[in-house]
Each structure stands twice: as C-alpha cells, then as structure tokens.
mmCIF file of C-alpha atoms in Angstrom:
data_model
loop_
_atom_site.group_PDB
_atom_site.id
_atom_site.type_symbol
_atom_site.label_atom_id
_atom_site.label_comp_id
_atom_site.label_asym_id
_atom_site.label_seq_id
_atom_site.Cartn_x
_atom_site.Cartn_y
_atom_site.Cartn_z
ATOM 1 C CA UNK A 30 0.000 -0.001 0.001
ATOM 2 C CA UNK A 31 1.287 3.444 -0.945
ATOM 3 C CA UNK A 32 0.853 5.776 2.007
ATOM 4 C CA UNK A 33 2.283 8.903 3.575
ATOM 5 C CA UNK A 34 1.926 10.245 7.092
ATOM 6 C CA UNK A 35 0.628 13.770 7.652
ATOM 7 C CA UNK A 36 2.024 16.234 10.175
ATOM 8 C CA UNK A 37 -0.623 15.142 12.726
ATOM 9 C CA UNK A 38 0.239 11.450 12.302
ATOM 10 C CA UNK A 39 -2.636 10.422 10.009
ATOM 11 C CA UNK A 40 -1.736 7.777 7.444
ATOM 12 C CA UNK A 41 -3.114 8.628 4.001
ATOM 13 C CA UNK A 42 -3.388 6.000 1.273
ATOM 14 C CA UNK A 43 -2.994 7.106 -2.330
ATOM 15 C CA UNK A 44 -2.985 5.676 -5.853
ATOM 16 C CA UNK A 45 -0.276 6.859 -8.260
ATOM 17 C CA UNK A 46 -0.522 5.560 -11.838
ATOM 18 C CA UNK A 47 1.508 6.395 -14.907
ATOM 19 C CA UNK A 48 3.823 9.202 -15.949
ATOM 20 C CA UNK A 49 3.373 12.589 -17.566
ATOM 21 C CA UNK A 50 1.514 15.704 -16.467
ATOM 22 C CA UNK A 51 -0.068 14.986 -13.072
ATOM 23 C CA UNK A 52 -3.839 14.906 -12.613
ATOM 24 C CA UNK A 53 -4.889 14.844 -8.953
ATOM 25 C CA UNK A 54 -8.366 13.591 -8.048
ATOM 26 C CA UNK A 55 -10.275 14.499 -4.862
ATOM 27 C CA UNK A 56 -13.252 12.224 -4.203
ATOM 28 C CA UNK A 57 -16.584 12.890 -2.548
ATOM 29 C CA UNK A 58 -18.115 11.814 0.746
ATOM 30 C CA UNK A 59 -18.329 8.987 1.781
ATOM 31 C CA UNK A 60 -16.349 7.318 -1.011
ATOM 32 C CA UNK A 61 -12.668 6.704 -1.771
ATOM 33 C CA UNK A 62 -10.138 7.200 -4.552
ATOM 34 C CA UNK A 63 -11.783 4.271 -6.345
ATOM 35 C CA UNK A 64 -14.730 6.531 -7.197
ATOM 36 C CA UNK A 65 -12.504 8.025 -9.936
ATOM 37 C CA UNK A 66 -11.149 4.724 -11.308
ATOM 38 C CA UNK A 67 -12.913 5.164 -14.683
ATOM 39 C CA UNK A 68 -11.372 8.601 -15.208
ATOM 40 C CA UNK A 69 -7.952 7.558 -13.901
ATOM 41 C CA UNK A 70 -7.659 4.464 -16.104
ATOM 42 C CA UNK A 71 -8.804 6.426 -19.164
ATOM 43 C CA UNK A 72 -6.368 9.310 -18.632
ATOM 44 C CA UNK A 73 -3.401 7.187 -17.529
ATOM 45 C CA UNK A 74 -3.860 5.173 -20.731
ATOM 46 C CA UNK A 75 -3.471 8.444 -22.648
ATOM 47 C CA UNK A 76 -0.144 9.479 -21.173
ATOM 48 C CA UNK A 77 -1.027 11.260 -17.925
ATOM 49 C CA UNK A 78 0.019 10.571 -14.356
ATOM 50 C CA UNK A 79 -3.117 10.066 -12.263
ATOM 51 C CA UNK A 80 -3.033 10.407 -8.479
ATOM 52 C CA UNK A 81 -5.864 10.046 -5.984
ATOM 53 C CA UNK A 82 -5.828 9.779 -2.202
ATOM 54 C CA UNK A 83 -8.381 8.287 0.156
ATOM 55 C CA UNK A 84 -9.327 11.315 2.260
ATOM 56 C CA UNK A 85 -8.553 10.949 5.965
ATOM 57 C CA UNK A 86 -11.229 8.815 7.603
ATOM 58 C CA UNK A 87 -12.227 7.333 4.230
ATOM 59 C CA UNK A 88 -11.224 4.226 2.282
ATOM 60 C CA UNK A 89 -7.854 2.748 3.228
ATOM 61 C CA UNK A 90 -6.566 5.780 5.128
ATOM 62 C CA UNK A 91 -6.519 5.949 8.929
ATOM 63 C CA UNK A 92 -9.647 6.956 10.797
ATOM 64 C CA UNK A 93 -8.686 9.781 13.144
ATOM 65 C CA UNK A 94 -11.258 11.501 15.320
ATOM 66 C CA UNK A 95 -9.748 14.887 14.494
ATOM 67 C CA UNK A 96 -9.389 16.763 11.226
ATOM 68 C CA UNK A 97 -12.683 15.912 9.530
ATOM 69 C CA UNK A 98 -12.985 19.445 8.160
ATOM 70 C CA UNK A 99 -12.142 21.157 4.880
ATOM 71 C CA UNK A 100 -9.132 23.053 6.239
ATOM 72 C CA UNK A 101 -7.460 19.778 7.208
ATOM 73 C CA UNK A 102 -8.547 17.995 4.031
ATOM 74 C CA UNK A 103 -6.952 20.801 2.012
ATOM 75 C CA UNK A 104 -3.770 20.696 4.094
ATOM 76 C CA UNK A 105 -3.550 16.911 3.578
ATOM 77 C CA UNK A 106 -3.832 17.507 -0.169
ATOM 78 C CA UNK A 107 -1.080 20.131 0.034
ATOM 79 C CA UNK A 108 1.150 17.663 1.908
ATOM 80 C CA UNK A 109 0.568 15.040 -0.795
ATOM 81 C CA UNK A 110 1.409 17.437 -3.637
ATOM 82 C CA UNK A 111 4.549 18.556 -1.786
ATOM 83 C CA UNK A 112 5.618 14.992 -0.984
ATOM 84 C CA UNK A 113 5.316 14.002 -4.648
ATOM 85 C CA UNK A 114 6.671 17.417 -5.740
ATOM 86 C CA UNK A 115 3.830 17.815 -8.220
ATOM 87 C CA UNK A 116 4.080 20.779 -10.568
ATOM 88 C CA UNK A 117 1.699 21.984 -13.293
ATOM 89 C CA UNK A 118 -0.963 19.692 -11.842
ATOM 90 C CA UNK A 119 -4.591 19.497 -12.887
ATOM 91 C CA UNK A 120 -6.880 19.171 -9.862
ATOM 92 C CA UNK A 121 -10.212 17.406 -10.306
ATOM 93 C CA UNK A 122 -12.685 17.412 -7.410
ATOM 94 C CA UNK A 123 -16.101 15.762 -7.192
ATOM 95 C CA UNK A 124 -18.667 16.830 -4.589
ATOM 96 C CA UNK A 125 -16.846 17.304 -1.253
ATOM 97 C CA UNK A 126 -13.641 16.836 -3.248
ATOM 98 C CA UNK A 127 -14.543 19.973 -5.184
ATOM 99 C CA UNK A 128 -14.689 21.792 -1.873
ATOM 100 C CA UNK A 129 -11.310 20.299 -0.977
ATOM 101 C CA UNK A 130 -9.813 21.635 -4.221
ATOM 102 C CA UNK A 131 -11.327 25.069 -3.582
ATOM 103 C CA UNK A 132 -10.032 25.245 -0.008
ATOM 104 C CA UNK A 133 -6.624 23.917 -1.170
ATOM 105 C CA UNK A 134 -6.347 26.800 -3.650
ATOM 106 C CA UNK A 135 -7.714 29.220 -1.066
ATOM 107 C CA UNK A 136 -5.146 28.204 1.577
ATOM 108 C CA UNK A 137 -2.155 27.212 -0.556
ATOM 109 C CA UNK A 138 -2.518 29.123 -3.828
ATOM 110 C CA UNK A 139 -2.019 27.937 -7.386
ATOM 111 C CA UNK A 140 1.778 27.704 -7.550
ATOM 112 C CA UNK A 141 1.595 23.979 -8.285
ATOM 113 C CA UNK A 142 -1.724 24.131 -10.174
ATOM 114 C CA UNK A 143 -2.221 24.293 -13.958
ATOM 115 C CA UNK A 144 -6.008 23.859 -14.175
ATOM 116 C CA UNK A 145 -8.978 22.867 -12.024
ATOM 117 C CA UNK A 146 -12.170 20.888 -12.613
ATOM 118 C CA UNK A 147 -15.158 20.918 -10.265
ATOM 119 C CA UNK A 148 -17.699 18.128 -10.859
ATOM 120 C CA UNK A 149 -20.996 18.096 -8.953
ATOM 121 C CA UNK A 150 -19.060 20.150 -6.441
ATOM 122 C CA UNK A 151 -20.240 21.744 -3.189
ATOM 123 C CA UNK A 152 -18.877 25.328 -3.547
ATOM 124 C CA UNK A 153 -19.679 27.996 -2.713
ATOM 125 C CA UNK A 154 -22.037 26.939 0.132
ATOM 126 C CA UNK A 155 -24.634 24.174 0.360
ATOM 127 C CA UNK A 156 -26.448 25.366 3.506
ATOM 128 C CA UNK A 157 -29.470 27.632 3.262
ATOM 129 C CA UNK A 158 -28.851 30.873 5.140
ATOM 130 C CA UNK A 159 -30.291 34.392 4.978
ATOM 131 C CA UNK A 160 -27.430 35.283 2.629
ATOM 132 C CA UNK A 161 -27.797 32.021 0.670
ATOM 133 C CA UNK A 162 -31.558 31.487 0.230
ATOM 134 C CA UNK A 163 -31.120 28.931 -2.564
ATOM 135 C CA UNK A 164 -29.240 26.555 -0.233
ATOM 136 C CA UNK A 165 -30.470 23.351 1.400
ATOM 137 C CA UNK A 166 -32.139 23.641 4.850
ATOM 138 C CA UNK A 167 -30.155 22.415 7.868
ATOM 139 C CA UNK A 168 -32.887 19.847 8.574
ATOM 140 C CA UNK A 169 -31.832 17.887 5.478
ATOM 141 C CA UNK A 170 -28.275 17.547 6.795
ATOM 142 C CA UNK A 171 -29.618 16.650 10.244
ATOM 143 C CA UNK A 172 -31.465 13.780 8.542
ATOM 144 C CA UNK A 173 -28.209 12.600 6.962
ATOM 145 C CA UNK A 174 -26.538 12.579 10.397
ATOM 146 C CA UNK A 175 -29.471 10.688 11.872
ATOM 147 C CA UNK A 176 -29.250 8.117 9.080
ATOM 148 C CA UNK A 177 -25.541 7.557 9.669
ATOM 149 C CA UNK A 178 -26.179 7.013 13.375
ATOM 150 C CA UNK A 179 -29.290 4.859 13.038
ATOM 151 C CA UNK A 180 -28.122 2.213 10.529
ATOM 152 C CA UNK A 181 -25.138 3.244 8.501
ATOM 153 C CA UNK A 182 -25.159 0.211 6.212
ATOM 154 C CA UNK A 183 -28.830 0.594 5.256
ATOM 155 C CA UNK A 184 -28.393 4.346 4.927
ATOM 156 C CA UNK A 185 -25.646 3.943 2.317
ATOM 157 C CA UNK A 186 -27.746 1.460 0.340
ATOM 158 C CA UNK A 187 -30.650 3.902 0.291
ATOM 159 C CA UNK A 188 -28.408 6.884 -0.561
ATOM 160 C CA UNK A 189 -27.065 5.132 -3.666
ATOM 161 C CA UNK A 190 -30.453 5.529 -5.370
ATOM 162 C CA UNK A 191 -30.623 9.353 -5.530
ATOM 163 C CA UNK A 192 -26.812 9.557 -5.833
ATOM 164 C CA UNK A 193 -26.938 7.916 -9.286
ATOM 165 C CA UNK A 194 -30.443 9.040 -10.227
ATOM 166 C CA UNK A 195 -31.672 5.462 -9.896
ATOM 167 C CA UNK A 196 -34.839 6.701 -8.168
ATOM 168 C CA UNK A 197 -36.018 8.423 -11.355
ATOM 169 C CA UNK A 198 -38.740 6.856 -13.563
ATOM 170 C CA UNK A 199 -37.251 4.602 -16.223
ATOM 171 C CA UNK A 200 -33.747 4.681 -14.731
ATOM 172 C CA UNK A 201 -31.516 1.777 -15.741
ATOM 173 C CA UNK A 202 -30.239 0.579 -12.374
ATOM 174 C CA UNK A 203 -26.865 -1.127 -11.987
ATOM 175 C CA UNK A 204 -26.816 -3.210 -8.816
ATOM 176 C CA UNK A 205 -23.047 -3.478 -9.304
ATOM 177 C CA UNK A 206 -22.674 0.295 -9.067
ATOM 178 C CA UNK A 207 -24.883 0.352 -5.967
ATOM 179 C CA UNK A 208 -22.809 -2.407 -4.341
ATOM 180 C CA UNK A 209 -19.575 -0.555 -5.133
ATOM 181 C CA UNK A 210 -21.005 2.614 -3.584
ATOM 182 C CA UNK A 211 -22.007 0.658 -0.467
ATOM 183 C CA UNK A 212 -18.601 -1.034 -0.215
ATOM 184 C CA UNK A 213 -16.667 2.236 -0.489
ATOM 185 C CA UNK A 214 -19.035 3.937 1.954
ATOM 186 C CA UNK A 215 -18.669 1.205 4.555
ATOM 187 C CA UNK A 216 -14.885 1.650 4.389
ATOM 188 C CA UNK A 217 -15.318 5.210 5.651
ATOM 189 C CA UNK A 218 -14.934 5.412 9.418
ATOM 190 C CA UNK A 219 -17.831 6.446 11.611
ATOM 191 C CA UNK A 220 -16.269 9.822 12.603
ATOM 192 C CA UNK A 221 -15.649 10.843 8.974
ATOM 193 C CA UNK A 222 -19.084 9.587 7.906
ATOM 194 C CA UNK A 223 -20.678 11.829 10.524
ATOM 195 C CA UNK A 224 -18.435 14.886 10.841
ATOM 196 C CA UNK A 225 -17.864 15.326 7.109
ATOM 197 C CA UNK A 226 -21.558 16.221 6.741
ATOM 198 C CA UNK A 227 -20.953 19.461 8.632
ATOM 199 C CA UNK A 228 -17.765 20.041 6.635
ATOM 200 C CA UNK A 229 -19.406 19.787 3.222
ATOM 201 C CA UNK A 230 -22.662 21.520 4.103
ATOM 202 C CA UNK A 231 -21.622 24.439 6.313
ATOM 203 C CA UNK A 232 -18.224 25.515 4.933
ATOM 204 C CA UNK A 233 -18.442 28.778 2.988
ATOM 205 C CA UNK A 234 -15.981 28.582 0.091
ATOM 206 C CA UNK A 235 -16.867 31.907 -1.544
ATOM 207 C CA UNK A 236 -13.536 33.575 -0.719
ATOM 208 C CA UNK A 237 -11.604 30.493 -1.838
ATOM 209 C CA UNK A 238 -13.193 30.661 -5.302
ATOM 210 C CA UNK A 239 -11.951 34.237 -5.642
ATOM 211 C CA UNK A 240 -8.356 32.915 -5.471
ATOM 212 C CA UNK A 241 -8.757 30.757 -8.581
ATOM 213 C CA UNK A 242 -6.539 32.220 -11.309
ATOM 214 C CA UNK A 243 -6.126 29.169 -13.564
ATOM 215 C CA UNK A 244 -8.446 27.776 -16.248
ATOM 216 C CA UNK A 245 -11.375 26.088 -14.501
ATOM 217 C CA UNK A 246 -14.081 23.769 -15.811
ATOM 218 C CA UNK A 247 -17.327 23.346 -13.849
ATOM 219 C CA UNK A 248 -19.424 20.259 -14.692
ATOM 220 C CA UNK A 249 -22.806 19.636 -13.054
ATOM 221 C CA UNK A 250 -25.949 17.667 -13.695
ATOM 222 C CA UNK A 251 -29.185 19.624 -13.584
ATOM 223 C CA UNK A 252 -30.858 16.662 -11.838
ATOM 224 C CA UNK A 253 -28.229 16.412 -9.078
ATOM 225 C CA UNK A 254 -30.259 15.460 -5.988
ATOM 226 C CA UNK A 255 -27.256 15.480 -3.619
ATOM 227 C CA UNK A 256 -25.683 18.861 -4.491
ATOM 228 C CA UNK A 257 -28.463 20.879 -6.168
ATOM 229 C CA UNK A 258 -27.129 22.980 -9.031
ATOM 230 C CA UNK A 259 -28.787 26.274 -8.040
ATOM 231 C CA UNK A 260 -26.662 26.710 -4.899
ATOM 232 C CA UNK A 261 -23.475 25.281 -6.402
ATOM 233 C CA UNK A 262 -22.359 25.326 -10.037
ATOM 234 C CA UNK A 263 -24.625 28.173 -11.109
ATOM 235 C CA UNK A 264 -22.990 30.354 -8.453
ATOM 236 C CA UNK A 265 -19.421 28.999 -8.382
ATOM 237 C CA UNK A 266 -19.019 29.356 -12.147
ATOM 238 C CA UNK A 267 -19.715 33.089 -11.763
ATOM 239 C CA UNK A 268 -17.421 33.510 -8.755
ATOM 240 C CA UNK A 269 -14.433 31.828 -10.455
ATOM 241 C CA UNK A 270 -12.867 34.253 -12.907
ATOM 242 C CA UNK A 271 -13.167 32.938 -16.454
ATOM 243 C CA UNK A 272 -14.683 29.592 -15.469
ATOM 244 C CA UNK A 273 -16.381 27.421 -18.101
ATOM 245 C CA UNK A 274 -19.728 25.940 -16.994
ATOM 246 C CA UNK A 275 -21.124 22.835 -18.691
ATOM 247 C CA UNK A 276 -24.506 21.563 -17.524
ATOM 248 C CA UNK A 277 -25.417 17.938 -18.210
ATOM 249 C CA UNK A 278 -29.152 17.736 -18.778
ATOM 250 C CA UNK A 279 -30.826 15.122 -16.576
ATOM 251 C CA UNK A 280 -27.501 14.011 -15.078
ATOM 252 C CA UNK A 281 -27.269 12.837 -11.438
ATOM 253 C CA UNK A 282 -24.639 13.488 -8.791
ATOM 254 C CA UNK A 283 -22.727 10.316 -9.653
ATOM 255 C CA UNK A 284 -22.239 11.302 -13.290
ATOM 256 C CA UNK A 285 -18.560 10.280 -13.275
ATOM 257 C CA UNK A 286 -19.925 6.721 -13.197
ATOM 258 C CA UNK A 287 -23.256 6.883 -15.030
ATOM 259 C CA UNK A 288 -21.892 9.125 -17.815
ATOM 260 C CA UNK A 289 -18.237 8.146 -17.558
ATOM 261 C CA UNK A 290 -17.517 8.162 -21.312
ATOM 262 C CA UNK A 291 -18.839 11.703 -21.696
ATOM 263 C CA UNK A 292 -17.044 12.950 -18.575
ATOM 264 C CA UNK A 293 -13.796 11.269 -19.671
ATOM 265 C CA UNK A 294 -13.923 12.916 -23.093
ATOM 266 C CA UNK A 295 -14.742 16.280 -21.497
ATOM 267 C CA UNK A 296 -11.774 16.018 -19.134
ATOM 268 C CA UNK A 297 -9.370 15.009 -21.899
ATOM 269 C CA UNK A 298 -10.463 17.903 -24.130
ATOM 270 C CA UNK A 299 -10.097 20.418 -21.269
ATOM 271 C CA UNK A 300 -6.709 19.066 -20.191
ATOM 272 C CA UNK A 301 -5.356 19.188 -23.759
#
C-alpha cells in the first residue's frame, strides 16, 4: 500500500498511476479514490500521471477523530502534492472533493496548479442561510446525520439511489454500481461519515473561489439530488474568474460513473 503520514500522524493512502503531467483527483463523501477509477484508467492510458488519495477517515486511510474538516482535508492535499513534488498539476474534485480543491487553492494558492475541474461540487455553500436562500435547509443535513447514526449500512444502500439518479422513472439501475457505492461507503470510518456532513454543508468557500486564477471547468448535472445545481455550479461558475460551466441535462450526482464516457472525453479535451 502506498501511504504517507501527515504532520498530525494520520496515514493517508494514495494511488499513483503512470507518468506525464499529473492529474490529482479528490473524491466525494463517503467514497474513496476508487470513485474516480474510470477517469484515472482512461487518462493514464493516454499518457497522464493520475493520483488520488483516500481522504482521511475514508477508504484505506486511517480513521482519526480529528481533522474531519475542509481546512485539514486541504492541508492533507497540500502535503501530498509537496511529498510528490507535483508541478503543473490538474486538480479534479467531485462533490466534497470539489470543496477540498477550492479550499486547497484558497489556503495554498495555485503555484503547483495548472487547471482545475469541479464536478458536482459543493462550492460555494450548500447550507441555506439568509445570505444564501437557494441553499439546502439544515434539517436535510440533520437527517443525513441521523441516518448515519441509526443504521449506517442501510443508509448507504438507500443513498445510492438518488446519488446515481436510480430513483427516477425509467432509470436503468446497476446493482453493481450500488454495491460498489455501499462497499466504499462502509470503508469510511464512523467519525468521517458523521463529521464530514458538517464540513461539506456548512463551509463557505466563496472567498476560496476568488483565489482561482487558472483555467477552470465546472461540470454539473441539472438533476443532481445530492448537491443541487442552483446553490453550487450556477454560483461557483460566476465567482471563479473565467470559469467554463457545462450543464449535463438530466445528469445525477454520480455522473462520473453513469456518464463516464462523456465525462472522460470532457476532461481530456479540457486538459489538452
């Protein structure tokens, strides 16, 4: 297993495939680096170096009680890029991973960054507030926390349906995809499963987006039931200077899996 140890003693597992310009992937809650395996295999096969870490508390990384917040996630990402001495890197973040990329740029700048891609990503702020009326009410996130506490295994199985749009009429359901989602989710530790909900829902990333000064692609499905587009991509694409927004009609949150060929081609075209 390829791992490194962070400054607070957390062991982080990462995948590192291929050679060439580095592409760094930041996955969503409650998954692991394996959530990007379709993109990584595709791009590594085309001459790129693809790197993805299991976020602390997730996948094969250690499960610390502390640090389940976007500041620490971003600092872990910075430690990984420094350890591997990555330069001219393309950062791709899905969901919470998009928030991680934003906070990484906000805290550490773009000295090592060439481009950024946010897919179904949480910025600028998911939570409904007086200043963010299009956000999601806190009660929805309280329900997620209650589900994690009540029966985590059943909760993940249920969550896979809206995650991939499998609860929509006429949806072609892959039980294999649902089982993979459940398996990755069950590898996340209980603290990360619970505390990351606050991290992804209540962290305001507006100021971080203002620090983006590299070409940025924003991809989002207009039927994303996990990170609704109105409070995310429609706003973040305006806050990031010069960002390109592409909306996938009818696409769910898990579009990197359900529409992997289209996403792969989109990434390759943007990277080139």
